[in-house]
PDB file of C-alpha atoms in Angstrom:
ATOM      1  CA  MET P 277     -12.594  -2.972  23.589  1.00 55.00           C
ATOM      2  CA  VAL P 278     -15.441  -3.616  21.124  1.00 52.00           C
ATOM      3  CA  ALA P 279     -14.922  -0.175  19.598  1.00 54.00           C
ATOM      4  CA  ILE P 280     -11.236  -0.902  19.065  1.00 57.00           C
ATOM      5  CA  ARG P 281     -12.046  -4.168  17.292  1.00 54.00           C
ATOM      6  CA  ARG P 282     -14.599  -2.383  15.123  1.00 54.00           C
ATOM      7  CA  ARG P 283     -12.103   0.316  14.197  1.00 57.00           C
ATOM      8  CA  ARG P 284      -9.487  -2.302  13.358  1.00 60.00           C
ATOM      9  CA  ARG P 285     -12.021  -4.166  11.224  1.00 58.00           C
ATOM     10  CA  THR P 286     -12.947  -0.914   9.450  1.00 59.00           C
ATOM     11  CA  ALA P 287      -9.289  -0.108   8.866  1.00 58.00           C
ATOM     12  CA  ALA P 288      -8.687  -3.629   7.583  1.00 57.00           C
ATOM     13  CA  VAL P 289     -11.588  -3.348   5.134  1.00 58.00           C
ATOM     14  CA  ALA P 290     -10.292   0.003   3.871  1.00 53.00           C
ATOM     15  CA  ALA P 291      -6.740  -1.302   3.531  1.00 55.00           C
ATOM     16  CA  THR P 292      -7.921  -4.394   1.697  1.00 54.00           C
ATOM     17  CA  LEU P 293     -10.015  -2.326  -0.681  1.00 50.00           C
ATOM     18  CA  ALA P 294      -7.135   0.011  -1.414  1.00 52.00           C
ATOM     19  CA  ALA P 295      -4.643  -2.819  -1.930  1.00 53.00           C
ATOM     20  CA  VAL P 296      -6.956  -4.762  -4.222  1.00 50.00           C
ATOM     21  CA  ALA P 297      -7.813  -1.639  -6.174  1.00 50.00           C
ATOM     22  CA  LEU P 298      -4.188  -0.658  -6.654  1.00 51.00           C
ATOM     23  CA  THR P 299      -3.180  -4.172  -7.649  1.00 52.00           C
ATOM     24  CA  ALA P 300      -6.017  -4.354 -10.158  1.00 48.00           C
ATOM     25  CA  GLY P 301      -4.944  -1.045 -11.636  1.00 48.00           C
ATOM     26  CA  LEU P 302      -1.391  -2.221 -12.129  1.00 49.00           C
ATOM     27  CA  THR P 303      -2.177  -5.591 -13.654  1.00 48.00           C
ATOM     28  CA  THR P 304      -5.255  -5.198 -15.849  1.00 50.00           C
ATOM     29  CA  GLY P 305      -6.833  -3.071 -18.592  1.00 55.00           C
ATOM     30  CA  CYS P 306      -8.591   0.294 -18.615  1.00 65.00           C
ATOM     31  CA  ALA P 307     -11.950  -0.971 -17.379  1.00 64.00           C
ATOM     32  CA  ALA P 308     -10.239  -2.510 -14.371  1.00 63.00           C
ATOM     33  CA  VAL P 309      -8.341   0.725 -13.738  1.00 67.00           C
ATOM     34  CA  ASP P 310     -11.614   2.646 -13.673  1.00 65.00           C
ATOM     35  CA  LYS P 311     -13.072   0.073 -11.304  1.00 62.00           C
ATOM     36  CA  ALA P 312      -9.977   0.235  -9.110  1.00 67.00           C
ATOM     37  CA  LEU P 313     -10.172   4.018  -8.863  1.00 70.00           C
ATOM     38  CA  ASP P 314     -13.855   3.787  -7.944  1.00 65.00           C
ATOM     39  CA  CYS P 315     -12.969   1.291  -5.244  1.00 68.00           C
ATOM     40  CA  VAL P 316     -10.172   3.431  -3.797  1.00 69.00           C
ATOM     41  CA  GLN P 317     -12.496   6.432  -3.541  1.00 69.00           C
ATOM     42  CA  THR P 318     -15.157   4.230  -2.013  1.00 67.00           C
ATOM     43  CA  ALA P 319     -12.761   2.630   0.467  1.00 68.00           C
ATOM     44  CA  ASP P 320     -11.743   5.988   1.938  1.00 71.00           C
ATOM     45  CA  ALA P 321     -15.280   7.291   2.313  1.00 72.00           C
ATOM     46  CA  ILE P 322     -16.695   4.025   3.642  1.00 74.00           C
ATOM     47  CA  ALA P 323     -13.934   3.607   6.219  1.00 75.00           C
ATOM     48  CA  ASP P 324     -14.606   7.121   7.483  1.00 77.00           C
ATOM     49  CA  SER P 325     -18.354   6.555   7.479  1.00 77.00           C
ATOM     50  CA  VAL P 326     -18.236   3.254   9.345  1.00 81.00           C
ATOM     51  CA  THR P 327     -15.816   4.697  11.905  1.00 82.00           C
ATOM     52  CA  GLU P 328     -18.116   7.683  12.468  1.00 81.00           C
ATOM     53  CA  LEU P 329     -21.086   5.390  12.977  1.00 82.00           C
ATOM     54  CA  GLN P 330     -19.187   3.147  15.385  1.00 85.00           C
ATOM     55  CA  GLN P 331     -18.061   6.126  17.435  1.00 85.00           C
ATOM     56  CA  ALA P 332     -21.572   7.546  17.499  1.00 82.00           C
ATOM     57  CA  VAL P 333     -23.075   4.265  18.674  1.00 82.00           C
ATOM     58  CA  ASP P 334     -20.342   3.822  21.290  1.00 84.00           C
ATOM     59  CA  SER P 335     -20.990   7.270  22.748  1.00 82.00           C
ATOM     60  CA  ALA P 336     -24.778   7.345  22.269  1.00 74.00           C
ATOM     61  CA  ALA P 337     -25.364   7.352  26.036  1.00 72.00           C
ATOM     62  CA  ASN P 338     -23.416  10.606  26.321  1.00 78.00           C
ATOM     63  CA  ASP P 339     -24.891  12.306  23.256  1.00 78.00           C
ATOM     64  CA  PRO P 340     -27.775  10.573  21.449  1.00 72.00           C
ATOM     65  CA  THR P 341     -27.855  13.278  18.757  1.00 79.00           C
ATOM     66  CA  GLN P 342     -24.401  12.191  17.610  1.00 81.00           C
ATOM     67  CA  ILE P 343     -25.851   9.084  15.946  1.00 81.00           C
ATOM     68  CA  ASP P 344     -28.229  11.175  13.820  1.00 82.00           C
ATOM     69  CA  GLU P 345     -25.403  13.510  12.862  1.00 82.00           C
ATOM     70  CA  SER P 346     -23.210  10.545  11.973  1.00 81.00           C
ATOM     71  CA  LEU P 347     -25.929   8.941   9.873  1.00 81.00           C
ATOM     72  CA  ASP P 348     -26.490  12.233   8.046  1.00 83.00           C
ATOM     73  CA  SER P 349     -22.763  12.404   7.327  1.00 79.00           C
ATOM     74  CA  ILE P 350     -22.723   8.818   6.097  1.00 77.00           C
ATOM     75  CA  ASP P 351     -25.678   9.502   3.809  1.00 81.00           C
ATOM     76  CA  LYS P 352     -23.812  12.466   2.335  1.00 80.00           C
ATOM     77  CA  ASN P 353     -20.590  10.454   1.865  1.00 76.00           C
ATOM     78  CA  LEU P 354     -22.446   7.631   0.174  1.00 77.00           C
ATOM     79  CA  GLY P 355     -24.293  10.130  -2.042  1.00 79.00           C
ATOM     80  CA  ASP P 356     -20.982  11.646  -3.073  1.00 73.00           C
ATOM     81  CA  ILE P 357     -19.580   8.209  -3.889  1.00 72.00           C
ATOM     82  CA  GLY P 358     -22.649   7.343  -5.933  1.00 71.00           C
ATOM     83  CA  ASP P 359     -22.212  10.559  -7.903  1.00 73.00           C
ATOM     84  CA  LYS P 360     -18.524   9.853  -8.621  1.00 71.00           C
ATOM     85  CA  THR P 361     -18.782   6.309  -9.926  1.00 72.00           C
ATOM     86  CA  ASP P 362     -20.115   4.972 -13.177  1.00 75.00           C
ATOM     87  CA  ASN P 363     -19.290   1.372 -12.291  1.00 76.00           C
ATOM     88  CA  ALA P 364     -22.479  -0.681 -11.867  1.00 86.00           C
ATOM     89  CA  ASP P 365     -20.965  -3.064  -9.294  1.00 83.00           C
ATOM     90  CA  VAL P 366     -19.668  -0.243  -7.125  1.00 78.00           C
ATOM     91  CA  SER P 367     -23.007   1.548  -7.435  1.00 84.00           C
ATOM     92  CA  LYS P 368     -24.830  -1.568  -6.236  1.00 89.00           C
ATOM     93  CA  ALA P 369     -22.462  -1.925  -3.285  1.00 84.00           C
ATOM     94  CA  VAL P 370     -23.107   1.723  -2.390  1.00 82.00           C
ATOM     95  CA  ASP P 371     -26.859   1.078  -2.626  1.00 89.00           C
ATOM     96  CA  ASP P 372     -26.502  -1.893  -0.282  1.00 92.00           C
ATOM     97  CA  LEU P 373     -24.588   0.277   2.176  1.00 87.00           C
ATOM     98  CA  ASN P 374     -27.307   2.901   1.963  1.00 89.00           C
ATOM     99  CA  LYS P 375     -29.905   0.266   2.829  1.00 94.00           C
ATOM    100  CA  ALA P 376     -27.844  -0.883   5.810  1.00 93.00           C
ATOM    101  CA  VAL P 377     -27.546   2.705   7.038  1.00 90.00           C
ATOM    102  CA  ASP P 378     -31.289   3.200   6.572  1.00 92.00           C
ATOM    103  CA  ASN P 379     -31.918   0.097   8.680  1.00 94.00           C
ATOM    104  CA  VAL P 380     -29.748   1.503  11.473  1.00 90.00           C
ATOM    105  CA  ARG P 381     -31.650   4.791  11.266  1.00 89.00           C
ATOM    106  CA  THR P 382     -34.970   2.927  11.500  1.00 93.00           C
ATOM    107  CA  SER P 383     -33.753   0.966  14.527  1.00 92.00           C
ATOM    108  CA  ILE P 384     -32.843   4.195  16.271  1.00 87.00           C
ATOM    109  CA  LYS P 385     -36.192   5.777  15.457  1.00 89.00           C
ATOM    110  CA  ASN P 386     -37.849   2.701  16.947  1.00 93.00           C
ATOM    111  CA  GLY P 387     -36.016   3.304  20.235  1.00 89.00           C
ATOM    112  CA  ASP P 388     -32.943   1.097  19.912  1.00 88.00           C
ATOM    113  CA  GLU P 389     -30.193   2.976  21.741  1.00 81.00           C
ATOM    114  CA  THR P 390     -27.462   0.572  20.619  1.00 83.00           C
ATOM    115  CA  PRO P 391     -28.400  -0.547  17.115  1.00 88.00           C
ATOM    116  CA  ASP P 392     -26.680  -3.456  15.443  1.00 91.00           C
ATOM    117  CA  ILE P 393     -24.310  -1.943  12.906  1.00 90.00           C
ATOM    118  CA  SER P 394     -22.980  -5.272  11.675  1.00 90.00           C
ATOM    119  CA  PRO P 395     -25.051  -4.977   8.463  1.00 92.00           C
ATOM    120  CA  VAL P 396     -23.061  -1.834   7.645  1.00 86.00           C
ATOM    121  CA  THR P 397     -19.816  -3.706   8.235  1.00 83.00           C
ATOM    122  CA  ASP P 398     -21.110  -6.642   6.198  1.00 87.00           C
ATOM    123  CA  ALA P 399     -22.057  -4.336   3.326  1.00 87.00           C
ATOM    124  CA  ALA P 400     -18.536  -2.898   3.410  1.00 78.00           C
ATOM    125  CA  GLY P 401     -17.239  -6.477   3.177  1.00 78.00           C
ATOM    126  CA  GLU P 402     -19.378  -7.005   0.096  1.00 82.00           C
ATOM    127  CA  LEU P 403     -17.704  -3.990  -1.419  1.00 73.00           C
ATOM    128  CA  THR P 404     -14.388  -5.802  -0.971  1.00 69.00           C
ATOM    129  CA  LYS P 405     -15.721  -8.646  -3.109  1.00 73.00           C
ATOM    130  CA  VAL P 406     -16.823  -6.194  -5.802  1.00 75.00           C
ATOM    131  CA  CYS P 407     -13.370  -4.676  -5.911  1.00 65.00           C
ATOM    132  CA  THR P 408     -11.586  -8.008  -6.265  1.00 62.00           C
ATOM    133  CA  PRO P 409     -10.432  -8.551  -9.858  1.00 58.00           C
TER     134      PRO P 409
END
């Protein structure tokens, strides 16, 4: 049940990011269009990344290596996003997400089998604020 709520929250964040980004692109100037495109790209990758992490944490008892694989994938996705954007606000939001992912990784290395991933979700929420015109 918790996993379903997390997935819905992740989907809601992604949908909100996409809607805000598209609206900004339709109603404002070129700088806002660039920002909107950055946000759309970010929304897709972040939604996938957060979902992967949630699934890995939910099934950690069955396969503890899945969390490490998921975190590696998230790191790659966030690196790709960072390479694609030249928007300072989006870059900062990506950096904040990277820090949240690093904190989850540290928790796991310290023996936490079910790390708190709410900072990752919170960082994704911050990205929503960045994408709001």
